[in-house]
Short mmCIF file of C-alpha atoms in Angstrom, two decimals:
data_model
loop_
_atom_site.label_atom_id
_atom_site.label_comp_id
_atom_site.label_asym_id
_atom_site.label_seq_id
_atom_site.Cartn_x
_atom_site.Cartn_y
_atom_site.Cartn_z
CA UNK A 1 -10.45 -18.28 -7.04
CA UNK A 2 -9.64 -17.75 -3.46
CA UNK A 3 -9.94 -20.94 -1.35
CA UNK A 4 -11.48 -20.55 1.80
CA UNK A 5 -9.53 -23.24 4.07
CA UNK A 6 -10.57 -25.22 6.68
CA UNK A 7 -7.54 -25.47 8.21
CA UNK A 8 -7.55 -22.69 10.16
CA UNK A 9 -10.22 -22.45 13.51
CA UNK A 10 -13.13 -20.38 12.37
CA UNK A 11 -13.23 -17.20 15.01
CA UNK A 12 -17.15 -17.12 15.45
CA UNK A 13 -19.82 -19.89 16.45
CA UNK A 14 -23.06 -20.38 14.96
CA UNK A 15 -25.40 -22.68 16.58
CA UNK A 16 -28.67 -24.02 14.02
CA UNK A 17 -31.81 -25.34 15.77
CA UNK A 18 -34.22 -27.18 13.89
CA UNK A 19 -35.98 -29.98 14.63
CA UNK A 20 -36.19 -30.81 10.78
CA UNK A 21 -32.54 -32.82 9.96
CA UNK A 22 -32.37 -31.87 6.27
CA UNK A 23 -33.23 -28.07 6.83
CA UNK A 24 -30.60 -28.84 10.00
CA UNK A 25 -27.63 -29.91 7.97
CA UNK A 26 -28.01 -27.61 5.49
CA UNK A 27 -27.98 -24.72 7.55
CA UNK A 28 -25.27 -25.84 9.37
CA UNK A 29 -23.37 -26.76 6.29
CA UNK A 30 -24.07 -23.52 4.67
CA UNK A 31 -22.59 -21.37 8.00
CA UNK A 32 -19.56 -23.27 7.67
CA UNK A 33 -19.25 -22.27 3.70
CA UNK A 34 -19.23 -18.77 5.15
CA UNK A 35 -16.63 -19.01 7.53
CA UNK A 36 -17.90 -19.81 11.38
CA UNK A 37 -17.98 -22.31 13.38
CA UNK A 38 -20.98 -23.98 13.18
CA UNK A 39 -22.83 -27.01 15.10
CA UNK A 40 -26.75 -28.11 15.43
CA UNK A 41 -29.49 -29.53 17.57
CA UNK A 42 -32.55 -30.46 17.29
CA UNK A 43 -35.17 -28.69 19.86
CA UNK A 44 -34.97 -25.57 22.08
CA UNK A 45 -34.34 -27.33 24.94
CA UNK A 46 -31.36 -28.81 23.29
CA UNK A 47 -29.87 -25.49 22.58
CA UNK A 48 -30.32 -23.91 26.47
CA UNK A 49 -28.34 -26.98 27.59
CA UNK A 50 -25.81 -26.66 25.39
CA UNK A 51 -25.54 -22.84 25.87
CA UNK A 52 -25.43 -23.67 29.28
CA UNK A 53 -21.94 -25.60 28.50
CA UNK A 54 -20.85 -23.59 25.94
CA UNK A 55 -22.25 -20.15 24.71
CA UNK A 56 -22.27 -19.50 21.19
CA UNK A 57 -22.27 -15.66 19.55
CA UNK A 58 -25.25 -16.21 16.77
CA UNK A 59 -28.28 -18.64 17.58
CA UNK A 60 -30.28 -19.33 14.34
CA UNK A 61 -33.50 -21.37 15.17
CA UNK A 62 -36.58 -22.63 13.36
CA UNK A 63 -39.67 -20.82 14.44
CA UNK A 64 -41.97 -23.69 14.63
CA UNK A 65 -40.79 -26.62 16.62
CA UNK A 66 -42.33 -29.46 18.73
CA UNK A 67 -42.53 -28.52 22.16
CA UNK A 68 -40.30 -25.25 22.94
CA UNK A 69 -41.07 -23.52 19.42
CA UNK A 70 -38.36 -20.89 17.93
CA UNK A 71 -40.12 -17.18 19.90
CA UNK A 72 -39.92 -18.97 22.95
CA UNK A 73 -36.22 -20.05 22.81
CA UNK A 74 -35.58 -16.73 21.30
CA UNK A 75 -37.24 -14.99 24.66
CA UNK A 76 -34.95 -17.60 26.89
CA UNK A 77 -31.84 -16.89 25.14
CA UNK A 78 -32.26 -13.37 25.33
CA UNK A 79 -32.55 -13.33 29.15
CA UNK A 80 -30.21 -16.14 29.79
CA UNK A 81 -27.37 -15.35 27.56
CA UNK A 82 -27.97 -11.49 26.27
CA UNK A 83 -24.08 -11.37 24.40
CA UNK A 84 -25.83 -14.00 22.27
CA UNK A 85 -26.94 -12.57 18.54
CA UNK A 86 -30.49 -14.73 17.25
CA UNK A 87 -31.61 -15.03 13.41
CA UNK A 88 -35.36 -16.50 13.20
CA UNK A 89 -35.85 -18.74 10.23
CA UNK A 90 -39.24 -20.50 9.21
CA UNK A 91 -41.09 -21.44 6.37
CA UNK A 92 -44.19 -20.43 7.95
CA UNK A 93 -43.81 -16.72 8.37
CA UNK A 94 -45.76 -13.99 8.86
CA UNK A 95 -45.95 -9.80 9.57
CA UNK A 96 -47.05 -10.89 13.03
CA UNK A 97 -44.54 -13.43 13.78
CA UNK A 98 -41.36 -11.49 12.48
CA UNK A 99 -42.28 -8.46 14.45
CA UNK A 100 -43.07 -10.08 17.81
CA UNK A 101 -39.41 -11.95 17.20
CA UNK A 102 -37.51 -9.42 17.02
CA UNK A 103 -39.02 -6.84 19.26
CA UNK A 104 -38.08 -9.83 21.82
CA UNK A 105 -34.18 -9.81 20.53
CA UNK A 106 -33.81 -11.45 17.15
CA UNK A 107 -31.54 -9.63 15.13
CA UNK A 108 -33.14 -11.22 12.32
CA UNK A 109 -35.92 -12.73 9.98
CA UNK A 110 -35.66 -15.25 6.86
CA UNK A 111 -37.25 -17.52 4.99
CA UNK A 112 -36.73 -20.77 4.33
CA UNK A 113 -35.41 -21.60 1.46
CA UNK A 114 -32.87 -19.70 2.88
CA UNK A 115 -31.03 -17.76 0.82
CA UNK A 116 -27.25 -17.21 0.67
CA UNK A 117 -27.14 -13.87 0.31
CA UNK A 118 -29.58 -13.25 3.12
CA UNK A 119 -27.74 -15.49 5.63
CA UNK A 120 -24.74 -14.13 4.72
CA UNK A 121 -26.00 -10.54 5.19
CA UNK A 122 -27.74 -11.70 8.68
CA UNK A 123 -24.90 -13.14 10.05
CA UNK A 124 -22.43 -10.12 9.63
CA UNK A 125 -24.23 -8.00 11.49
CA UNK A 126 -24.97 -10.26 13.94
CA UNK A 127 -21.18 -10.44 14.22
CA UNK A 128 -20.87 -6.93 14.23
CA UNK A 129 -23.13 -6.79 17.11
CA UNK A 130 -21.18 -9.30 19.08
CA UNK A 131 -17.78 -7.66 18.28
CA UNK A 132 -19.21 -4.45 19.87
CA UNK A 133 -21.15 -6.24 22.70
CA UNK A 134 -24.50 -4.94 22.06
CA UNK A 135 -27.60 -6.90 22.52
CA UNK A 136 -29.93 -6.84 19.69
CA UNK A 137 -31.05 -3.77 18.13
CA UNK A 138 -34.23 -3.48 18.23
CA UNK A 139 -36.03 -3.32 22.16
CA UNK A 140 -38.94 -5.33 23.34
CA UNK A 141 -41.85 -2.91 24.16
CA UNK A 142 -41.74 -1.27 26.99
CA UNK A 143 -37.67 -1.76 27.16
CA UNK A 144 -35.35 1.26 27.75
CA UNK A 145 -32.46 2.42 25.65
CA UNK A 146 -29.51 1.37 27.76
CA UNK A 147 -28.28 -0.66 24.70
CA UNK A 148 -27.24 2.70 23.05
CA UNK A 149 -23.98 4.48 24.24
CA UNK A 150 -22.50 7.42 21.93
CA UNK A 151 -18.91 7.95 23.47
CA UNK A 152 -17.35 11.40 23.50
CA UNK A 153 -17.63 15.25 24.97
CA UNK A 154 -15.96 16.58 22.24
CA UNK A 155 -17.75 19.57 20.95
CA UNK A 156 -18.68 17.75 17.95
CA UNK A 157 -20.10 15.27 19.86
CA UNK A 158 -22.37 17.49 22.16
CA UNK A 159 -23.61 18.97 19.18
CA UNK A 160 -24.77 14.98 17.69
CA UNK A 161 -26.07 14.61 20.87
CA UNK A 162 -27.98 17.80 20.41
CA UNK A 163 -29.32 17.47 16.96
CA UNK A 164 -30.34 13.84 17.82
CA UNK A 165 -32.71 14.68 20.66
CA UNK A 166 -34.33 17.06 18.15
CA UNK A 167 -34.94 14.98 15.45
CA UNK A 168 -35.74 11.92 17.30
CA UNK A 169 -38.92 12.59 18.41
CA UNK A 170 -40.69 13.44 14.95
CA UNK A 171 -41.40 11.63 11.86
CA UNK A 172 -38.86 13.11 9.68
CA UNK A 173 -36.81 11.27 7.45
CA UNK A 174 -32.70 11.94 8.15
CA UNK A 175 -29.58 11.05 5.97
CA UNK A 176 -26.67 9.80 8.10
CA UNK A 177 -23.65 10.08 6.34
CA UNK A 178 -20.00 9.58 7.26
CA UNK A 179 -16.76 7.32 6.11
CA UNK A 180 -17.01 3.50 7.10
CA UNK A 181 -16.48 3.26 10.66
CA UNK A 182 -17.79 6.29 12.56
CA UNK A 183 -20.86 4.76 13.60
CA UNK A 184 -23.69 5.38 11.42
CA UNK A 185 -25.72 2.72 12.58
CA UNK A 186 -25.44 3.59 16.12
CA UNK A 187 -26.88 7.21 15.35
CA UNK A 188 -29.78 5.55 13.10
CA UNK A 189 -30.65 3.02 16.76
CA UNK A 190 -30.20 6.07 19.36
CA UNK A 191 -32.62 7.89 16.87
CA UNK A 192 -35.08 4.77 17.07
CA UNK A 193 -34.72 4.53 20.12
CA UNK A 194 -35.33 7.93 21.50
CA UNK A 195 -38.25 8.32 19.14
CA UNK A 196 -42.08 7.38 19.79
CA UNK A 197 -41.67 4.43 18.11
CA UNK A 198 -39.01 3.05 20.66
CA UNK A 199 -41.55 0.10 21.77
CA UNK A 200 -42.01 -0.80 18.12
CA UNK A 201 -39.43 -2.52 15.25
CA UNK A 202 -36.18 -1.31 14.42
CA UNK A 203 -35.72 -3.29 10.80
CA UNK A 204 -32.80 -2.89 9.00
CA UNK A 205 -31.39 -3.69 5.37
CA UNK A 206 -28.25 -3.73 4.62
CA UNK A 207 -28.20 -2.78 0.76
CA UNK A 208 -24.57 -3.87 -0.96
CA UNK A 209 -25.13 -7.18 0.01
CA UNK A 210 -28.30 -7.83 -2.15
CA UNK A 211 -28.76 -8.01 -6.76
CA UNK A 212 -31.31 -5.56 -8.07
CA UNK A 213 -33.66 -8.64 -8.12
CA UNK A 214 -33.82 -9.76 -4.60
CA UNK A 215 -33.27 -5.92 -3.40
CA UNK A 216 -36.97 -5.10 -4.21
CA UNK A 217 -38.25 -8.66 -2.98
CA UNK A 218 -36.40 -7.47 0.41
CA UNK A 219 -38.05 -4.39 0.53
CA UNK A 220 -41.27 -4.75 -0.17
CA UNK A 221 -41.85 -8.80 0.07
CA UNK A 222 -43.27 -11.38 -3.05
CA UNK A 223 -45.85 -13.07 -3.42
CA UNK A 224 -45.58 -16.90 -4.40
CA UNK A 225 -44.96 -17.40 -8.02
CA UNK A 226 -43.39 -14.20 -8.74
CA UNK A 227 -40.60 -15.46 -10.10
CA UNK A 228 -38.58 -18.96 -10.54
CA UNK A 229 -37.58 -19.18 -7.13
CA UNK A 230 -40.20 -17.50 -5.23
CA UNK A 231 -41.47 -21.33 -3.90
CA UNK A 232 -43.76 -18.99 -0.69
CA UNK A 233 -44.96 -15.63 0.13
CA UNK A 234 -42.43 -13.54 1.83
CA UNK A 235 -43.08 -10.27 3.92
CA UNK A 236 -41.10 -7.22 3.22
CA UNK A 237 -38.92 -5.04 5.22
CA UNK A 238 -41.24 -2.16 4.79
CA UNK A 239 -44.37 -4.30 5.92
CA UNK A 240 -42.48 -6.18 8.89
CA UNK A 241 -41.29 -1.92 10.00
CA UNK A 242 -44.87 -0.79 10.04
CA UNK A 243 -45.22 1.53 12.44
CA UNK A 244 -41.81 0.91 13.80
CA UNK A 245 -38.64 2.49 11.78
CA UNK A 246 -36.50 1.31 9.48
CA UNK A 247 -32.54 1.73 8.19
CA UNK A 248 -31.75 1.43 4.69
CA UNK A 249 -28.07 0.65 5.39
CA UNK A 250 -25.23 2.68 2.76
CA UNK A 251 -28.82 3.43 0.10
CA UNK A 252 -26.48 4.73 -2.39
CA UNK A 253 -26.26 0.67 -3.55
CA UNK A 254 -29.72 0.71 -4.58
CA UNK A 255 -30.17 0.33 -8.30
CA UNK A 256 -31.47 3.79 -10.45
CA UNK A 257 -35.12 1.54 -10.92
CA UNK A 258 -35.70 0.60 -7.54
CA UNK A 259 -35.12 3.67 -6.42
CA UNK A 260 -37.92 5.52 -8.09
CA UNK A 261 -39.93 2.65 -6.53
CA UNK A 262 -38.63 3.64 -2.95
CA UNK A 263 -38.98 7.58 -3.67
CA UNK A 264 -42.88 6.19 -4.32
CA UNK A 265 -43.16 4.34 -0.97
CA UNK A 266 -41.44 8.08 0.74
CA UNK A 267 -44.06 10.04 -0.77
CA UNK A 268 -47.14 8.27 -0.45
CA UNK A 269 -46.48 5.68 2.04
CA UNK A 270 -47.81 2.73 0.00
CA UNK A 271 -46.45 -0.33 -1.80
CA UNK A 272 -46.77 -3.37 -4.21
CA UNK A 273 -45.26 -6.81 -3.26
CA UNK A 274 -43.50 -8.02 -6.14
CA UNK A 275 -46.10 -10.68 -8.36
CA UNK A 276 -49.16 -8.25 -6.64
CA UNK A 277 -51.68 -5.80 -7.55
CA UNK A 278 -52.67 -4.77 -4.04
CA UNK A 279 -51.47 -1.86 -2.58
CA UNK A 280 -50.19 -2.18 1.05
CA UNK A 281 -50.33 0.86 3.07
CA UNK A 282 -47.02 1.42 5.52
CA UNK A 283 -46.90 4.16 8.49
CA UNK A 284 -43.15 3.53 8.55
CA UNK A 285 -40.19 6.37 9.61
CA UNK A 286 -36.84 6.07 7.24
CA UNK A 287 -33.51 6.15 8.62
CA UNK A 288 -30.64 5.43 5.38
CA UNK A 289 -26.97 5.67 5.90
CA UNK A 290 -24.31 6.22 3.55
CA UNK A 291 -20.45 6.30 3.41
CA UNK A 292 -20.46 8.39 0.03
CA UNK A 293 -21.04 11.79 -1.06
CA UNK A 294 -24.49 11.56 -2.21
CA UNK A 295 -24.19 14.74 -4.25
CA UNK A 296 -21.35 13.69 -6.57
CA UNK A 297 -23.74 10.20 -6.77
CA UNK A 298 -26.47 12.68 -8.11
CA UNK A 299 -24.05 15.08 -10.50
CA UNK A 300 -22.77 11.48 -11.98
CA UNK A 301 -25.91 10.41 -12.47
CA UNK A 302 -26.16 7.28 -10.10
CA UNK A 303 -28.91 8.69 -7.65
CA UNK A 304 -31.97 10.27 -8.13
CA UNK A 305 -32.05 13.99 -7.35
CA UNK A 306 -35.41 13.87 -6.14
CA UNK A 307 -34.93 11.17 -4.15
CA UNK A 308 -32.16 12.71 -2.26
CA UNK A 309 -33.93 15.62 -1.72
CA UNK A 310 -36.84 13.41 -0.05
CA UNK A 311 -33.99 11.85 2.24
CA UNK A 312 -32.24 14.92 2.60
CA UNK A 313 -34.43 16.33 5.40
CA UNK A 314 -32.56 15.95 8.25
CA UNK A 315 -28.98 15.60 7.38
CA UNK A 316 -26.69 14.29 9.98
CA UNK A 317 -23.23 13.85 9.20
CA UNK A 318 -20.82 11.91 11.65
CA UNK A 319 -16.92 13.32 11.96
CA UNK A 320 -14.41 10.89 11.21
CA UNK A 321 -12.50 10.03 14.60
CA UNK A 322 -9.43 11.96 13.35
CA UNK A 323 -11.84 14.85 14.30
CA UNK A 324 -12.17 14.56 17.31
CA UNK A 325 -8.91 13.52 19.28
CA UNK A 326 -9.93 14.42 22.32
CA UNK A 327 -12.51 11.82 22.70
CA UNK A 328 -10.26 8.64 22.19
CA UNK A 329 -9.23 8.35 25.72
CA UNK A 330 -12.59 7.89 26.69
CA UNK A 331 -13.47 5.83 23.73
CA UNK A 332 -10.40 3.66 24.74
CA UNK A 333 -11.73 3.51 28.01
CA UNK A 334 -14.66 2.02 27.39
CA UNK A 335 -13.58 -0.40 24.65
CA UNK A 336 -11.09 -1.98 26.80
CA UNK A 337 -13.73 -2.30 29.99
CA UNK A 338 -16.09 -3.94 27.60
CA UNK A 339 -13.47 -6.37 25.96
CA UNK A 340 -12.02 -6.97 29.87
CA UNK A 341 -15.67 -7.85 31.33
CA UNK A 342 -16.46 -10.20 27.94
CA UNK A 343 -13.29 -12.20 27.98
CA UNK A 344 -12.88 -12.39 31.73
CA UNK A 345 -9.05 -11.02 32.55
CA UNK A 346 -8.13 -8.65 34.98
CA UNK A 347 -8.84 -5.04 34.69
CA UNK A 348 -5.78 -3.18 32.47
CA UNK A 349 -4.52 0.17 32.58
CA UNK A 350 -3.31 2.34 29.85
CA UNK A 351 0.36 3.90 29.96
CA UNK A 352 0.36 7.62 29.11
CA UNK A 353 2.51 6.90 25.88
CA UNK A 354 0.28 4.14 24.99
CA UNK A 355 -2.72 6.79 25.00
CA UNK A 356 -0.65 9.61 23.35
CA UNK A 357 0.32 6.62 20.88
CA UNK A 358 -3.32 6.00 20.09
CA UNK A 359 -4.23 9.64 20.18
CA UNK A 360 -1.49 10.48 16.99
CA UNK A 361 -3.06 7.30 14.76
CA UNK A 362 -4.86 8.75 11.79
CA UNK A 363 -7.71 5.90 12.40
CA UNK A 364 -8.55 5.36 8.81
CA UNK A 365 -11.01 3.01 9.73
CA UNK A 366 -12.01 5.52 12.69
CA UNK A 367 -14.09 4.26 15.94
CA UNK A 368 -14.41 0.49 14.35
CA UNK A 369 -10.65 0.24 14.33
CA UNK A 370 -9.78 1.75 17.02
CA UNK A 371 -12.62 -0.73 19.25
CA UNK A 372 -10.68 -3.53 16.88
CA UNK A 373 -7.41 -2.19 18.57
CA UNK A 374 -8.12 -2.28 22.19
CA UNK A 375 -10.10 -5.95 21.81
CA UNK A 376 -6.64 -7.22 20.16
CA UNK A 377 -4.85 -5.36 23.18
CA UNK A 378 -7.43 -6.60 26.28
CA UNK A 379 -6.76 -10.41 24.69
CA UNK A 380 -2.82 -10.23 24.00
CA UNK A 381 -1.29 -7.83 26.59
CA UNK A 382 0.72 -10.01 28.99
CA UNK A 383 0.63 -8.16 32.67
CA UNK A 384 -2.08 -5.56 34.16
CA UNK A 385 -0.69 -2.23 31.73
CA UNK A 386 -0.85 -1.19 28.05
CA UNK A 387 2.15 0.24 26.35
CA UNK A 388 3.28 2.07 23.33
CA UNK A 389 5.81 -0.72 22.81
CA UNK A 390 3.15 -3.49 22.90
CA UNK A 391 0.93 -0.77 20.28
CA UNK A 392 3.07 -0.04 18.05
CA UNK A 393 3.67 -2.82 15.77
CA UNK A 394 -0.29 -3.24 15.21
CA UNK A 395 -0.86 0.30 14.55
CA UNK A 396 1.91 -0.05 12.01
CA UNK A 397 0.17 -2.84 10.67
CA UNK A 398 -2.85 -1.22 9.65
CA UNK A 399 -1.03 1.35 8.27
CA UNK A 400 1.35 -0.33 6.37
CA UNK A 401 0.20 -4.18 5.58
CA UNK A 402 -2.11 -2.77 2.83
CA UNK A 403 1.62 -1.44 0.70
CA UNK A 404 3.75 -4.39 1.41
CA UNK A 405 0.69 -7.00 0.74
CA UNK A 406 0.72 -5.07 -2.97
CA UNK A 407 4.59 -4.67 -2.90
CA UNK A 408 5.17 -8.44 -1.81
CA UNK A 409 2.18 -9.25 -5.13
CA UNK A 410 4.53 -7.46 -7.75
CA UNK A 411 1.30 -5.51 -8.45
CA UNK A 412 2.01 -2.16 -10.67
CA UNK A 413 -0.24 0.90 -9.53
CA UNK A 414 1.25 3.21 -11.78
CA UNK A 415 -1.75 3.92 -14.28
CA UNK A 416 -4.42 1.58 -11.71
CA UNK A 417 -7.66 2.80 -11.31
CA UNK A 418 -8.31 3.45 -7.51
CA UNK A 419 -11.55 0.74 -7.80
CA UNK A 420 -8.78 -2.36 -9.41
CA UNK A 421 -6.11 -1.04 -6.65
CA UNK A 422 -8.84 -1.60 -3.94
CA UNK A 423 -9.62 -5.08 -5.61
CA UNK A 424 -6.31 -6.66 -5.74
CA UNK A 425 -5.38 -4.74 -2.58
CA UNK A 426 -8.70 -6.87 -1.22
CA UNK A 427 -8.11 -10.26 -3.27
CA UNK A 428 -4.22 -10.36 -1.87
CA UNK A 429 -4.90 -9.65 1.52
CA UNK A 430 -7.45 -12.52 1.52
CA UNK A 431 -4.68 -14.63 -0.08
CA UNK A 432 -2.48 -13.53 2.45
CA UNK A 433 -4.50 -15.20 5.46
CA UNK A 434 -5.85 -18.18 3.35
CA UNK A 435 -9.59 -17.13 2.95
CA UNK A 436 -10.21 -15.89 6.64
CA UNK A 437 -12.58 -13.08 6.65
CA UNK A 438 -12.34 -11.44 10.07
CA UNK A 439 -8.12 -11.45 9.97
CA UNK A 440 -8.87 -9.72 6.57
CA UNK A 441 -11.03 -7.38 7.48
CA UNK A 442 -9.29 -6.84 10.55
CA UNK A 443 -5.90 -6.20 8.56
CA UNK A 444 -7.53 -3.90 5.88
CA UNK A 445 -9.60 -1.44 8.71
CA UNK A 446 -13.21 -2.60 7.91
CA UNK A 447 -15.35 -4.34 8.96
CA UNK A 448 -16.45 -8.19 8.10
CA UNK A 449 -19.24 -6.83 5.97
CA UNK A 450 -17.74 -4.36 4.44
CA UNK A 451 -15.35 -7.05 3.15
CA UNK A 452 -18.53 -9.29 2.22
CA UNK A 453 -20.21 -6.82 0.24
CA UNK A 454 -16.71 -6.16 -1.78
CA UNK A 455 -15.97 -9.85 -2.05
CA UNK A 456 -19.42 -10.15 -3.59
CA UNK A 457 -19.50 -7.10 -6.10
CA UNK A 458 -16.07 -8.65 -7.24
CA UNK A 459 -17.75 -12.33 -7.82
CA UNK A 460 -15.88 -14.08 -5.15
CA UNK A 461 -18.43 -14.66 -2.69
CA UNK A 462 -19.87 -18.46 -2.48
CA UNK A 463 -22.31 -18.46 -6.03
CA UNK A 464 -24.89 -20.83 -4.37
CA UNK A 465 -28.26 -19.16 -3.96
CA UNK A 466 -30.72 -21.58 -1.73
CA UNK A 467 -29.45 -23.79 0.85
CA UNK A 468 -32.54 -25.81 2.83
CA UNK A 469 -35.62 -26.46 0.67
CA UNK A 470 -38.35 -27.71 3.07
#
C-alpha cells in the first residue's frame, strides 16, 4: 500500500468555504487525503481577506451562504485574483446555477455529498490550469478568447491553426487525438472558443477518472433514489453544456455499454437521467480527446465502430513536439516569461547551448514537459542566464530515472507485459518520493492526472467514496 506522508509540504493550496462546519472539515480533511495543502473559512468575506494575505491556487466554496453566497465570491475572486482555480459545491444545485458559475470562472460543479472521485478529478485540472497559468476555461458571455494561446509557426502548426478556424465555427463533432502532452485540451478550448457558442459553457469530463456506474450519472445526471447513494437529484454534464459545448476528455475510457448510450445522445440529441423516464432534449456540440489509436480500440473490440465513425467527423490530430523542433524556442520563450511574471524573479535569458540542449530532447512527455522544464528552471537558476550545464542533469532525469527507479527495485522485465512494467515503473516511483504526486508525475513526464487516473485503475487511489453528508 503506498503511504502518502505528511511529512513532506504539500506543493498546492486548497482553500474550502462553507459556512456549514461539518461539510467545512470534511472538505478540508478530504483535500488533504489527496495531497494539497488545505485550510477553511467560514463566509466569502472570510476568504477575500485571506486571499488578500495569502493567495491560494484552487478556491472551493459552498454556493449558498449567509450574506456573500458562493456566485458572488466566485465573480470577486475571479477579478481580484484571476491565477486562482474555483470548484462550486452545493447541495442545492441546479442547470441554472452551474451554468451561470462557471461561465463567471468556476472550473467546476459538484454535489454535495461530495464524492471522492469527483473532487479528485476537479482538483487536477484545476491544478493543471494553475501549472499552465490559465484562467478558467470556460469565458463569461460576452468575454474574448485571450485565455487561449497555441505556440508555434512551424508548418504543422499553421496548418492547426488553419483547420481550427474552419471547423470552429460549425456544429460538427471533431476527434482530437495525440500522445499525452501535446495539448489536446487546448485545441478542444480554442475550438470553443472561436465557435458561436463562445458566450456559452465549455463543460468538460474527464473520463479515466470515473467507474462505469458514476460515468453515466456524470453524463447525463440521476434522479434521487436511483441508486444507494443517490441521497439528491444531480444535473448532468450534457444538461449543464446545453447549448454550450462539451469535451469528453481521452473517450476511449468509456465502458462498451455506455457508449451505445452516448452514440444515442450523438444521433438524436436526447437523453434519460439515470432512475428517469423523461427524455431531456440537449442542443449540445461534442469535442472528445484521446491519447490512443482509436482504430486498433475498434479492430480489438473495445470501441464501437459506429460510434467512432459519429466522432470521426472532423479529425484533428496534434504532432508530438519531437515534430516540430523548430517551435521550442518560442515555446521556451513563453514558458519561462509566464513562470518569471508568476513567481516574481527577474527576467532570464537562455544561453544558445541551453536552447540547442532543449531543442535535441526527445520530449516524451512533449509540450507538458517541456513547460514542466522551464518552470523548474525560472524557480532554481541562480543568476539572470540559463545554461546547458544547469539543464542537463534534469533532462537526464526524465530520461533516465524511470530505468534506475526499476534497476534500483530488482524488478525483472524480461517476459513483463508493457501494462505491469508501466505499473511497477508507476508504484516505485511513488515509493521513491514517499506518496507525493506532483514530484511523481513530474519525474515520470505526465501530468498529475494522468498519474491519478493510473493510481486509480491500479486500486491505489484513497477507496473512500463520500466525504460531507449535509
Amino acid at each position: 500500500m503506498i503511504n502518502l506522508s505528511k511529512n513532506h509540504q504539500p506543493a498546492h493550496s486548497v482553500l474550502v468555504v462553507d459556512d456549514n462546519p461539518h461539510s467545512r472539515e470534511s472538505l478540508c480533511d478530504a483535500a488533504s487525503l489527496l495531497g494539497y495543502a488545505a485550510a477553511a473559512c467560514g463566509s466569502g468575506q472570510e476568504a477575500l481577506d485571506r486571499l488578500a494575505q495569502s493567495p491560494v491556487d484552487i478556491v472551493v466554496t459552498d454556493l449558498q451562504m449567509p450574506g456573500m453566497d458562493g456566485l458572488a465570491l466566485v465573480r470577486e475572486v475571479r477579478t481580484r485574483h484571476e491565477k486562482t482555480q474555483l470548484v462550486m459545491v452545493t447541495a442545492h444545485g441546479s442547470v441554472g446555477t452551474a451554468v451561470e458559475a462557471m461561465r463567471y470562472g468556476a472550473l467546476d460543479y459538484l454535489e454535495k455529498p461530495v464524492q471522492i472521485d469527483a473532487l479528485e478529478s476537479a482538483l487536477a485540472r484545476a491544478i493543471e490550469a494553475t501549472s499552465r497559468g490559465d484562467r478558467a476555461t470556460t469565458i463569461p458571455p460576452g468575454g474574448d478568447s485571450d485565455g487561449v494561446v497555441m505556440i508555434g509557426n512551424s508548418p504543422i502548426m499553421q496548418t492547426l491553426r488553419q483547420r481550427i478556424a474552419l471547423v470552429a465555427p460549425t456544429d460538427e463533432t471533431v476527434l482530437i487525438t495525440g500522445e499525452s502532452g501535446t495539448g489536446k485540451e487546448l485545441v478542444a478550448r480554442s475550438i470553443h472558443q472561436a465557435s458561436r457558442r463562445h458566450g456559452q459553457a465549455m463543460i468538460s469530463l474527464n473520463c479515466p477518472v470515473l467507474s462505469a456506474h458514476l460515468m453515466e450519472s456524470e453524463l447525463f445526471g440521476h434522479e434521487r433514489g436511483a441508486f444507494t447513494s443517490a441521497d439528491h437529484a444531480r444535473v448532468g454534464r450534457f444538461e449543464l453544456a446545453d447549448k454550450g459545448t462539451i469535451l469528453l476528455d481521452e473517450i476511449t475510457e468509456i465502458d462498451l455499454p455506455l457508449q451505445a448510450k452516448l452514440l444515442r445522445v450523438l444521433q438524436e440529441k436526447r437523453f434519460e437521467k439515470v432512475g428517469s423516464s423523461s427524455t431531456i432534449e440537449a442542443d449540445v456540440r461534442v469535442l472528445a480527446t484521446s491519447n490512443r489509436d482509436l482504430l486498433a480500440e475498434v479492430a480489438a473490440s473495445r470501441f464501437r465502430q459506429d460510434l467512432y465513425y459519429r466522432l470521426n467527423v472532423v479529425p484533428i490530430e496534434l504532432p508530438p513536439l519531437r515534430a516540430r523542433v523548430e517551435d521550442i524556442p518560442l515555446l521556451v520563450r513563453h514558458f519561462l516569461d509566464a513562470a518569471v511574471a508568476r513567481i516574481g524573479r527577474e527576467a532570464l535569458a537562455v544561453a544558445d547551448s541551453a536552447m540547442d540542449l532543449l531543442c535535441q530532447h526527445p520530449w516524451p512527455g512533449n509540450v507538458r514537459e517541456l513547460d514542466n522544464i522551464v518552470t523548474r528552471a525560472s524557480l532554481l537558476t541562480i543568476g539572470n542566464q540559463l545554461t546547458a550545464d544547469q539543464l542537463r542533469p534534469w533532462l537526464l532525469e526524465n530520461s533516465t530515472e524511470e530505468i534506475s527507479l526499476a534497476a534500483s527495485g530488482n524488478v525483472s522485465v524480461v517476459g513483463m507485459r508493457l501494462e505491469e512494467m508501466e505499473r511497477q515503473l508507476i508504484e516505485q516511483t511513488l515509493a521513491h518520493y514517499e506518496g507525493h504526486r506532483e514530484k511523481t508525475a513530474a519525474a515520470l513526464g505526465i501530468s498529475v492526472r494522468t498519474l491519478s487516473n493510473k493510481l486509480r485503475s491500479y486500486g491505489l487511489a484513497p477507496r473512500a467514496r463520500t466525504f460531507a453528508h449535509v
